Amino acid sequence: MKYLMLAYITLGLSACGAGGPSSQAPLALQTITPDDQCSLPYLPDYPDAYLGIHPIPAPSSTLSSTIVTRSISFKDYNGAYGNWKDDDGDGLFNNCTKQQFTEKLYLYTLERIKAAGANSAWIYNYGPWVDANAENLEIYVPGYSLSDELVGWLVSEAAGMGIDIFYAWQFSTIDKNQNQIFEMGSIPTMPVLKKLMNAHETNMLNQAIFLEDLGVKRISLDWNAMFICFCGDTKEELLDYYLQRLSDLAGQLKNTFSGKIEYGQIGRVYPDDTVFSKIDSLYLNPSWQGLQLTDEQNSMLTVDMVREATLIWFEQEYYRIYCSEESECQTTEQNPVTVGMQIQSRDNMFTEGWVEDGFCTEGTLENGAVVPCIQDYYTTDFSVQAIGYEGILQAIDQQTYFQITGVDIHTGYWLTDTLIGNGEANVGEGFPNISQSIRGKPAEKIVQYWFNGIGN
């Protein structure tokens, strides 16, 4: 699966312990003055070992002018959470009220996203359901990760910087009492799938009315983060129903939402002409469905390896989507495509794939020992991420299959400058060191050059 929902896990945003001096200077921005009473305490320092074992590549080109949408999207959780108070619990964090702290956190992040060359950014909202046992699922509004007020403020502030905010909903599998509706990644029964689709339709139609009023430019048709396995004996029946419901939803959204509708945030585009005819673009991400390299390749990772693997993926994905039921591929009409990228800065990204970066999860070591926080045992490697982004961007520049009109660094920007991982609830803020986030890492400079031609 792509990544796990944070659900009701509370992550603090206290400053993590500093490592050695930063080997990668942050982008040049207006700094917070020393006499500013309300300030952010986060430091971009990291140990030199984080740079990894491979040479950091230099960016080789810039994106084609036909790729008009250049997104660096927010890490998919609310930057404020609950740990904005000082240790004495007086309701302040670094002399900030909660609102001041939240606004400063997002404004500074928007400034950095803008400086890195983006003209748009996805935000990802979610919340638990009121009652998992109810026939009709209803979102528990007080549990929203991003409140309506925060979303409205963020859209307005971003617009003032020339950044369009796009909106995706992450489908939660639990209610506010932690009761489970559906086990992520499993095969649903038809009644369960109908319940899920009914809930998604109702929620997205409500979200669309709100987002239309705000002037949001793009929303996701399908949900993000919760994966359904369309497999087994009921695969075709379930998938047909799922696609029919998405088609119906796309038609309804067109009646209330004037922005673009994009399909593919769930992690895989299932081909369907009816759905394709009602949407504006597809979202495809080679990090989710391919690019698995061998251990030998990974040990001597190069940009060429990643580029060639991505070019093969583009070819295979094109034929899977447009030509799977044809003896010869004669497709002339294609949906515009946004290519998402989600390369983590860890040594085994290309052999093991994505791992949770927002909080601790239990895992098993090579010696069989079970540990409560497997993230503490991963090896940080910024060079792997830099090579990955440069290789995929080169492939985007060279591929001839899709009409690519957008590029997105998926959930790719941490909400603070922190680069030292600490994921314990109420202590740290997760694991930015191994995250797909490019903030403060060599990959940020690579993306910046490809996006706007500005280098060091």
Short mmCIF file of C-alpha atoms in Angstrom, two decimals:
data_model
loop_
_atom_site.label_atom_id
_atom_site.label_comp_id
_atom_site.label_asym_id
_atom_site.label_seq_id
_atom_site.Cartn_x
_atom_site.Cartn_y
_atom_site.Cartn_z
CA MET A 1 0.00 0.00 0.00
CA LYS A 2 1.10 3.52 -0.60
CA TYR A 3 1.03 4.75 2.95
CA LEU A 4 -1.00 4.48 6.12
CA MET A 5 -3.58 6.90 7.45
CA LEU A 6 -2.58 8.79 10.58
CA ALA A 7 -6.17 8.46 11.80
CA TYR A 8 -6.28 9.55 15.44
CA ILE A 9 -2.61 9.26 16.23
CA THR A 10 -1.33 12.55 17.66
CA LEU A 11 2.09 13.62 16.54
CA GLY A 12 3.86 16.48 18.24
CA LEU A 13 5.97 19.09 16.54
CA SER A 14 8.63 19.65 19.18
CA ALA A 15 12.09 20.34 17.85
CA CYS A 16 14.15 17.20 17.43
CA GLY A 17 17.70 16.83 18.63
CA ALA A 18 20.23 18.42 16.30
CA GLY A 19 22.84 16.47 14.43
CA GLY A 20 25.98 17.82 12.80
CA PRO A 21 26.02 21.00 10.75
CA SER A 22 23.81 20.94 7.68
CA SER A 23 25.62 20.01 4.51
CA GLN A 24 22.81 21.39 2.33
CA ALA A 25 21.88 25.02 2.82
CA PRO A 26 18.17 25.79 2.75
CA LEU A 27 16.70 27.88 -0.04
CA ALA A 28 17.19 31.61 0.37
CA LEU A 29 14.11 33.08 2.03
CA GLN A 30 13.18 35.91 4.30
CA THR A 31 14.32 34.84 7.75
CA ILE A 32 12.48 35.32 11.01
CA THR A 33 14.09 38.20 12.90
CA PRO A 34 15.51 37.54 16.37
CA ASP A 35 13.14 40.03 17.96
CA ASP A 36 10.09 38.26 16.53
CA GLN A 37 8.45 36.91 19.67
CA CYS A 38 6.48 34.24 17.82
CA SER A 39 8.96 32.05 15.94
CA LEU A 40 9.39 28.50 14.70
CA PRO A 41 11.96 26.44 16.62
CA TYR A 42 12.85 23.91 13.93
CA LEU A 43 16.42 23.41 12.73
CA PRO A 44 17.56 22.03 9.34
CA ASP A 45 20.71 20.38 10.75
CA TYR A 46 21.56 16.78 9.96
CA PRO A 47 24.59 14.47 10.23
CA ASP A 48 26.88 14.27 7.20
CA ALA A 49 26.16 10.53 7.06
CA TYR A 50 22.62 11.34 5.90
CA LEU A 51 24.03 12.38 2.52
CA GLY A 52 24.46 8.70 1.74
CA ILE A 53 26.86 6.57 -0.24
CA HIS A 54 26.26 7.71 -3.84
CA PRO A 55 27.38 10.87 -5.64
CA ILE A 56 24.66 13.54 -5.66
CA PRO A 57 23.71 14.17 -9.32
CA ALA A 58 23.44 17.59 -10.86
CA PRO A 59 20.13 18.50 -12.54
CA SER A 60 20.45 18.02 -16.27
CA SER A 61 17.55 19.98 -17.76
CA THR A 62 14.28 21.80 -17.16
CA LEU A 63 10.72 20.68 -17.74
CA SER A 64 9.06 21.24 -21.09
CA SER A 65 6.82 24.31 -21.31
CA THR A 66 3.92 21.93 -22.04
CA ILE A 67 4.12 20.78 -18.41
CA VAL A 68 2.26 23.72 -16.97
CA THR A 69 1.33 22.29 -13.55
CA ARG A 70 4.31 21.97 -11.24
CA SER A 71 3.28 20.82 -7.78
CA ILE A 72 5.17 20.27 -4.57
CA SER A 73 2.53 18.93 -2.23
CA PHE A 74 2.21 19.15 1.54
CA LYS A 75 3.04 16.24 3.79
CA ASP A 76 -0.30 14.68 4.50
CA TYR A 77 -0.96 15.65 8.06
CA ASN A 78 -1.87 18.81 9.93
CA GLY A 79 1.27 20.62 10.99
CA ALA A 80 -0.17 21.88 14.26
CA TYR A 81 -1.77 18.76 15.76
CA GLY A 82 -1.97 19.18 19.53
CA ASN A 83 1.61 19.71 20.66
CA TRP A 84 1.79 23.44 20.16
CA LYS A 85 1.98 24.20 23.88
CA ASP A 86 5.07 24.93 25.92
CA ASP A 87 6.18 22.34 28.46
CA ASP A 88 4.36 24.22 31.22
CA GLY A 89 1.11 23.90 29.25
CA ASP A 90 0.32 27.60 29.23
CA GLY A 91 -1.21 27.51 25.76
CA LEU A 92 1.78 28.86 23.86
CA PHE A 93 4.53 27.40 21.72
CA ASN A 94 7.61 29.59 21.32
CA ASN A 95 5.49 32.56 22.37
CA CYS A 96 2.86 31.74 19.73
CA THR A 97 -0.82 31.21 20.14
CA LYS A 98 -2.08 28.11 18.36
CA GLN A 99 -3.39 30.20 15.46
CA GLN A 100 -0.14 32.18 15.16
CA PHE A 101 1.91 29.01 15.25
CA THR A 102 -0.24 27.26 12.65
CA GLU A 103 -0.25 30.25 10.29
CA LYS A 104 3.49 30.81 10.59
CA LEU A 105 4.12 27.10 9.96
CA TYR A 106 2.06 27.04 6.77
CA LEU A 107 3.14 30.46 5.49
CA TYR A 108 6.82 29.62 5.77
CA THR A 109 6.20 26.28 4.08
CA LEU A 110 4.30 28.01 1.25
CA GLU A 111 7.22 30.40 0.81
CA ARG A 112 9.62 27.50 0.50
CA ILE A 113 7.36 25.64 -1.93
CA LYS A 114 7.16 28.78 -4.06
CA ALA A 115 10.93 29.25 -3.95
CA ALA A 116 11.40 25.66 -5.13
CA GLY A 117 9.51 26.50 -8.34
CA ALA A 118 6.02 25.15 -7.67
CA ASN A 119 2.85 26.84 -8.87
CA SER A 120 0.50 24.41 -7.11
CA ALA A 121 0.28 22.06 -4.13
CA TRP A 122 -2.04 19.25 -3.09
CA ILE A 123 -3.42 19.17 0.42
CA TYR A 124 -4.81 15.93 1.86
CA ASN A 125 -7.68 16.03 4.31
CA TYR A 126 -9.24 13.23 6.31
CA GLY A 127 -11.32 12.53 9.36
CA PRO A 128 -12.95 9.56 11.11
CA TRP A 129 -16.57 8.59 10.66
CA VAL A 130 -19.17 9.20 13.32
CA ASP A 131 -20.31 5.58 13.58
CA ALA A 132 -18.87 2.63 11.69
CA ASN A 133 -22.06 0.65 12.26
CA ALA A 134 -24.40 3.23 10.77
CA GLU A 135 -25.99 2.35 7.44
CA ASN A 136 -24.95 5.71 6.00
CA LEU A 137 -21.47 6.80 7.04
CA GLU A 138 -21.09 10.41 8.13
CA ILE A 139 -17.78 12.27 8.58
CA TYR A 140 -17.03 13.42 12.13
CA VAL A 141 -16.34 17.08 11.35
CA PRO A 142 -14.52 17.94 14.63
CA GLY A 143 -12.03 15.22 13.70
CA TYR A 144 -10.97 16.80 10.40
CA SER A 145 -7.20 16.92 10.02
CA LEU A 146 -7.59 20.30 8.29
CA SER A 147 -10.56 22.35 9.46
CA ASP A 148 -12.69 24.21 6.94
CA GLU A 149 -11.35 27.46 8.39
CA LEU A 150 -7.74 26.37 7.91
CA VAL A 151 -8.39 25.16 4.35
CA GLY A 152 -10.08 28.44 3.44
CA TRP A 153 -7.25 30.51 4.92
CA LEU A 154 -4.60 28.33 3.24
CA VAL A 155 -6.24 28.58 -0.19
CA SER A 156 -6.40 32.37 0.12
CA GLU A 157 -2.80 32.79 1.30
CA ALA A 158 -1.49 30.44 -1.40
CA ALA A 159 -3.38 32.32 -4.11
CA GLY A 160 -1.68 35.52 -2.98
CA MET A 161 1.67 33.81 -3.67
CA GLY A 162 0.58 32.50 -7.07
CA ILE A 163 0.09 28.94 -5.83
CA ASP A 164 -3.06 26.93 -6.63
CA ILE A 165 -4.23 24.55 -3.92
CA PHE A 166 -5.53 21.14 -5.06
CA TYR A 167 -7.58 18.92 -2.75
CA ALA A 168 -7.63 15.16 -2.14
CA TRP A 169 -9.62 13.25 0.47
CA GLN A 170 -8.01 10.39 2.37
CA PHE A 171 -10.58 7.72 3.17
CA SER A 172 -10.44 6.64 6.81
CA THR A 173 -11.30 3.05 7.74
CA ILE A 174 -12.31 3.88 11.34
CA ASP A 175 -14.86 5.92 13.24
CA LYS A 176 -14.22 8.37 16.07
CA ASN A 177 -14.27 5.51 18.59
CA GLN A 178 -11.66 3.53 16.62
CA ASN A 179 -14.22 1.00 15.34
CA GLN A 180 -13.16 -0.37 11.97
CA ILE A 181 -15.34 -0.29 8.87
CA PHE A 182 -13.01 -2.05 6.49
CA GLU A 183 -9.53 -3.55 6.71
CA MET A 184 -7.27 -1.66 4.35
CA GLY A 185 -5.96 -3.81 1.50
CA SER A 186 -8.52 -6.58 1.92
CA ILE A 187 -11.27 -7.73 -0.46
CA PRO A 188 -14.64 -6.17 0.44
CA THR A 189 -17.99 -7.84 0.09
CA MET A 190 -20.37 -6.09 -2.28
CA PRO A 191 -22.48 -4.65 0.60
CA VAL A 192 -19.33 -3.21 2.17
CA LEU A 193 -18.14 -1.73 -1.13
CA LYS A 194 -21.56 -0.13 -1.66
CA LYS A 195 -21.35 1.38 1.82
CA LEU A 196 -17.87 2.76 1.11
CA MET A 197 -18.86 4.20 -2.26
CA ASN A 198 -22.03 5.76 -0.85
CA ALA A 199 -19.97 7.42 1.88
CA HIS A 200 -17.32 8.65 -0.55
CA GLU A 201 -19.92 10.07 -2.93
CA THR A 202 -21.79 11.95 -0.21
CA ASN A 203 -18.59 13.32 1.28
CA MET A 204 -17.05 14.43 -2.02
CA LEU A 205 -20.21 16.16 -3.19
CA ASN A 206 -20.26 18.09 0.09
CA GLN A 207 -16.54 18.87 -0.16
CA ALA A 208 -16.95 20.05 -3.77
CA ILE A 209 -19.56 22.66 -2.83
CA PHE A 210 -17.24 24.04 -0.15
CA LEU A 211 -14.18 23.95 -2.41
CA GLU A 212 -16.03 25.61 -5.30
CA ASP A 213 -16.82 28.56 -3.04
CA LEU A 214 -13.13 28.83 -2.15
CA GLY A 215 -12.02 28.74 -5.78
CA VAL A 216 -10.01 25.51 -5.49
CA LYS A 217 -8.73 24.59 -8.96
CA ARG A 218 -8.53 20.79 -8.81
CA ILE A 219 -9.90 17.88 -6.78
CA SER A 220 -9.36 14.14 -6.80
CA LEU A 221 -12.21 11.93 -7.98
CA ASP A 222 -11.01 8.90 -6.05
CA TRP A 223 -9.76 8.85 -2.51
CA ASN A 224 -6.17 8.82 -1.39
CA ALA A 225 -4.43 6.42 1.04
CA MET A 226 -7.05 3.65 1.54
CA PHE A 227 -6.44 0.67 -0.74
CA ILE A 228 -9.00 -1.93 -1.84
CA CYS A 229 -7.86 -5.24 -3.28
CA PHE A 230 -9.84 -5.93 -6.45
CA CYS A 231 -8.78 -9.55 -6.66
CA GLY A 232 -10.08 -13.06 -6.23
CA ASP A 233 -13.28 -14.55 -7.63
CA THR A 234 -15.28 -11.31 -7.19
CA LYS A 235 -12.68 -9.05 -8.82
CA GLU A 236 -14.61 -8.19 -11.98
CA GLU A 237 -17.93 -7.64 -10.22
CA LEU A 238 -16.42 -5.39 -7.57
CA LEU A 239 -14.25 -3.42 -10.00
CA ASP A 240 -17.14 -2.86 -12.43
CA TYR A 241 -19.26 -1.51 -9.60
CA TYR A 242 -16.43 0.69 -8.29
CA LEU A 243 -15.82 2.23 -11.72
CA GLN A 244 -19.52 2.78 -12.33
CA ARG A 245 -19.81 4.65 -9.05
CA LEU A 246 -16.75 6.76 -9.88
CA SER A 247 -18.28 7.58 -13.26
CA ASP A 248 -21.54 8.62 -11.61
CA LEU A 249 -19.65 10.75 -9.08
CA ALA A 250 -17.61 12.47 -11.80
CA GLY A 251 -20.81 13.44 -13.59
CA GLN A 252 -22.33 14.86 -10.41
CA LEU A 253 -19.16 16.76 -9.53
CA LYS A 254 -19.20 18.46 -12.93
CA ASN A 255 -22.56 19.97 -11.97
CA THR A 256 -21.23 21.66 -8.83
CA PHE A 257 -17.46 22.05 -9.27
CA SER A 258 -15.96 24.18 -12.05
CA GLY A 259 -12.34 23.15 -11.48
CA LYS A 260 -10.45 20.15 -12.82
CA ILE A 261 -11.24 16.59 -11.75
CA GLU A 262 -8.31 14.18 -11.60
CA TYR A 263 -8.40 10.40 -11.22
CA GLY A 264 -5.62 8.20 -9.82
CA GLN A 265 -4.82 9.32 -6.28
CA ILE A 266 -5.83 5.88 -4.99
CA GLY A 267 -2.58 4.58 -6.43
CA ARG A 268 -3.69 2.84 -9.60
CA VAL A 269 -5.70 3.98 -12.61
CA TYR A 270 -8.18 1.30 -13.66
CA PRO A 271 -9.00 1.75 -17.36
CA ASP A 272 -12.58 2.77 -18.05
CA ASP A 273 -13.74 4.81 -21.04
CA THR A 274 -16.81 6.13 -19.23
CA VAL A 275 -14.76 7.45 -16.32
CA PHE A 276 -12.11 8.82 -18.68
CA SER A 277 -14.75 10.76 -20.62
CA LYS A 278 -15.88 12.64 -17.50
CA ILE A 279 -12.54 13.64 -15.97
CA ASP A 280 -9.89 16.16 -16.92
CA SER A 281 -6.69 14.25 -16.22
CA LEU A 282 -5.11 11.09 -14.84
CA TYR A 283 -2.69 10.89 -11.93
CA LEU A 284 0.05 8.30 -12.45
CA ASN A 285 2.94 7.57 -10.11
CA PRO A 286 5.80 5.22 -11.10
CA SER A 287 6.87 5.08 -7.44
CA TRP A 288 3.70 3.15 -6.57
CA GLN A 289 3.56 0.50 -9.29
CA GLY A 290 7.10 -0.17 -10.40
CA LEU A 291 10.76 0.85 -10.43
CA GLN A 292 11.83 -2.09 -8.31
CA LEU A 293 15.56 -2.61 -8.75
CA THR A 294 17.69 -5.55 -7.73
CA ASP A 295 19.95 -5.50 -4.67
CA GLU A 296 22.95 -5.42 -6.98
CA GLN A 297 21.62 -2.43 -8.90
CA ASN A 298 20.70 -0.68 -5.67
CA SER A 299 24.24 -1.04 -4.34
CA MET A 300 25.60 0.95 -7.29
CA LEU A 301 22.56 3.10 -8.00
CA THR A 302 22.76 5.58 -10.88
CA VAL A 303 20.49 8.09 -12.57
CA ASP A 304 20.65 6.00 -15.74
CA MET A 305 19.21 2.97 -13.92
CA VAL A 306 16.28 4.93 -12.57
CA ARG A 307 15.62 6.68 -15.88
CA GLU A 308 15.61 3.42 -17.84
CA ALA A 309 13.35 1.70 -15.29
CA THR A 310 10.95 4.64 -15.47
CA LEU A 311 10.89 4.65 -19.27
CA ILE A 312 10.00 0.96 -19.23
CA TRP A 313 7.25 1.73 -16.70
CA PHE A 314 5.81 4.49 -18.93
CA GLU A 315 5.59 2.06 -21.85
CA GLN A 316 4.00 -0.70 -19.79
CA GLU A 317 1.56 1.67 -18.09
CA TYR A 318 0.47 3.15 -21.41
CA TYR A 319 -0.34 -0.25 -22.88
CA ARG A 320 -2.06 -1.38 -19.66
CA ILE A 321 -4.33 1.68 -19.60
CA TYR A 322 -5.07 2.22 -23.27
CA CYS A 323 -4.38 -1.01 -25.09
CA SER A 324 -4.99 -3.94 -22.73
CA GLU A 325 -8.08 -5.09 -24.67
CA GLU A 326 -6.77 -4.41 -28.17
CA SER A 327 -4.66 -6.64 -30.38
CA GLU A 328 -3.02 -3.48 -31.72
CA CYS A 329 -2.91 -0.19 -29.87
CA GLN A 330 -4.56 2.47 -32.03
CA THR A 331 -5.52 4.96 -29.34
CA THR A 332 -5.55 8.51 -30.66
CA GLU A 333 -7.27 10.32 -27.79
CA GLN A 334 -5.60 10.41 -24.40
CA ASN A 335 -6.33 12.06 -21.12
CA PRO A 336 -3.73 14.60 -19.98
CA VAL A 337 -1.53 13.13 -17.27
CA THR A 338 0.00 14.35 -14.03
CA VAL A 339 3.03 12.30 -13.04
CA GLY A 340 3.50 11.98 -9.30
CA MET A 341 6.80 11.14 -7.63
CA GLN A 342 7.35 9.78 -4.13
CA ILE A 343 10.98 8.77 -3.61
CA GLN A 344 12.05 8.39 -0.01
CA SER A 345 15.52 9.23 1.26
CA ARG A 346 16.44 5.77 2.54
CA ASP A 347 18.94 3.25 1.26
CA ASN A 348 16.48 0.52 0.26
CA MET A 349 13.78 2.65 -1.34
CA PHE A 350 14.25 0.94 -4.71
CA THR A 351 14.24 -2.60 -3.34
CA GLU A 352 11.69 -2.43 -0.51
CA GLY A 353 9.45 0.44 -1.61
CA TRP A 354 7.67 2.99 0.52
CA VAL A 355 7.58 2.77 4.33
CA GLU A 356 5.68 4.79 6.91
CA ASP A 357 7.42 8.08 7.60
CA GLY A 358 4.93 9.92 9.80
CA PHE A 359 5.09 7.85 12.98
CA CYS A 360 6.46 4.67 14.54
CA THR A 361 5.20 1.30 13.38
CA GLU A 362 6.11 -2.17 14.62
CA GLY A 363 8.54 -4.15 12.51
CA THR A 364 10.82 -7.18 12.42
CA LEU A 365 14.60 -6.96 12.15
CA GLU A 366 16.73 -9.34 10.10
CA ASN A 367 17.52 -11.33 13.27
CA GLY A 368 13.81 -11.89 13.86
CA ALA A 369 13.48 -9.43 16.73
CA VAL A 370 10.23 -7.45 16.77
CA VAL A 371 10.69 -3.76 17.55
CA PRO A 372 8.02 -1.13 18.28
CA CYS A 373 9.55 1.49 15.97
CA ILE A 374 11.11 -0.02 12.86
CA GLN A 375 11.73 3.49 11.49
CA ASP A 376 14.61 3.87 13.97
CA TYR A 377 16.43 1.05 12.16
CA TYR A 378 16.19 2.35 8.60
CA THR A 379 19.27 3.89 6.99
CA THR A 380 18.86 7.48 5.84
CA ASP A 381 20.35 8.19 2.40
CA PHE A 382 19.68 11.52 0.71
CA SER A 383 21.67 10.44 -2.36
CA VAL A 384 19.16 7.68 -3.18
CA GLN A 385 16.36 10.23 -3.23
CA ALA A 386 18.32 12.72 -5.33
CA ILE A 387 19.20 10.04 -7.89
CA GLY A 388 15.57 8.89 -7.93
CA TYR A 389 14.09 12.30 -8.63
CA GLU A 390 16.69 13.16 -11.27
CA GLY A 391 16.15 9.81 -13.02
CA ILE A 392 12.36 10.09 -13.09
CA LEU A 393 12.47 13.71 -14.27
CA GLN A 394 14.80 12.70 -17.10
CA ALA A 395 12.37 9.93 -18.06
CA ILE A 396 9.46 12.40 -18.06
CA ASP A 397 11.48 14.56 -20.42
CA GLN A 398 12.22 11.65 -22.77
CA GLN A 399 9.05 9.51 -22.78
CA THR A 400 6.73 9.68 -25.79
CA TYR A 401 3.66 7.80 -24.60
CA PHE A 402 1.65 10.17 -22.41
CA GLN A 403 0.55 13.75 -22.79
CA ILE A 404 2.12 14.94 -19.56
CA THR A 405 0.81 18.32 -18.45
CA GLY A 406 1.70 18.16 -14.76
CA VAL A 407 4.36 16.94 -12.37
CA ASP A 408 3.77 16.51 -8.63
CA ILE A 409 6.11 15.75 -5.75
CA HIS A 410 3.52 13.64 -3.94
CA THR A 411 3.10 14.36 -0.20
CA GLY A 412 6.56 15.74 -0.79
CA TYR A 413 7.05 18.69 1.54
CA TRP A 414 7.47 18.35 5.29
CA LEU A 415 5.81 21.12 7.30
CA THR A 416 8.94 22.05 9.24
CA ASP A 417 12.67 22.32 8.59
CA THR A 418 13.38 19.32 10.84
CA LEU A 419 15.52 16.58 9.32
CA ILE A 420 16.24 14.44 12.38
CA GLY A 421 13.69 11.70 12.90
CA ASN A 422 11.79 11.12 16.13
CA GLY A 423 8.38 9.56 15.80
CA GLU A 424 7.22 8.92 19.35
CA ALA A 425 3.80 10.44 19.91
CA ASN A 426 3.88 13.71 21.87
CA VAL A 427 7.66 13.89 21.54
CA GLY A 428 8.65 14.08 17.89
CA GLU A 429 7.13 14.89 14.55
CA GLY A 430 7.84 11.75 12.57
CA PHE A 431 10.72 10.78 10.32
CA PRO A 432 11.56 13.54 7.83
CA ASN A 433 15.00 11.97 7.46
CA ILE A 434 13.63 8.96 5.53
CA SER A 435 10.55 10.69 4.09
CA GLN A 436 9.71 11.36 0.46
CA SER A 437 9.82 15.02 1.51
CA ILE A 438 12.47 16.95 -0.40
CA ARG A 439 12.55 19.85 2.04
CA GLY A 440 16.12 20.76 2.95
CA LYS A 441 17.59 17.80 1.06
CA PRO A 442 19.72 17.69 -2.12
CA ALA A 443 16.67 16.55 -4.11
CA GLU A 444 15.04 19.92 -3.45
CA LYS A 445 17.71 21.67 -5.50
CA ILE A 446 17.23 19.15 -8.31
CA VAL A 447 13.46 19.67 -8.37
CA GLN A 448 13.91 23.43 -8.17
CA TYR A 449 16.14 23.47 -11.26
CA TRP A 450 13.79 21.25 -13.27
CA PHE A 451 10.81 23.40 -12.23
CA ASN A 452 12.18 26.91 -12.74
CA GLY A 453 15.79 26.67 -13.97
CA ILE A 454 17.20 28.20 -10.83
CA GLY A 455 20.23 26.47 -9.43
CA ASN A 456 22.76 27.03 -6.67
#
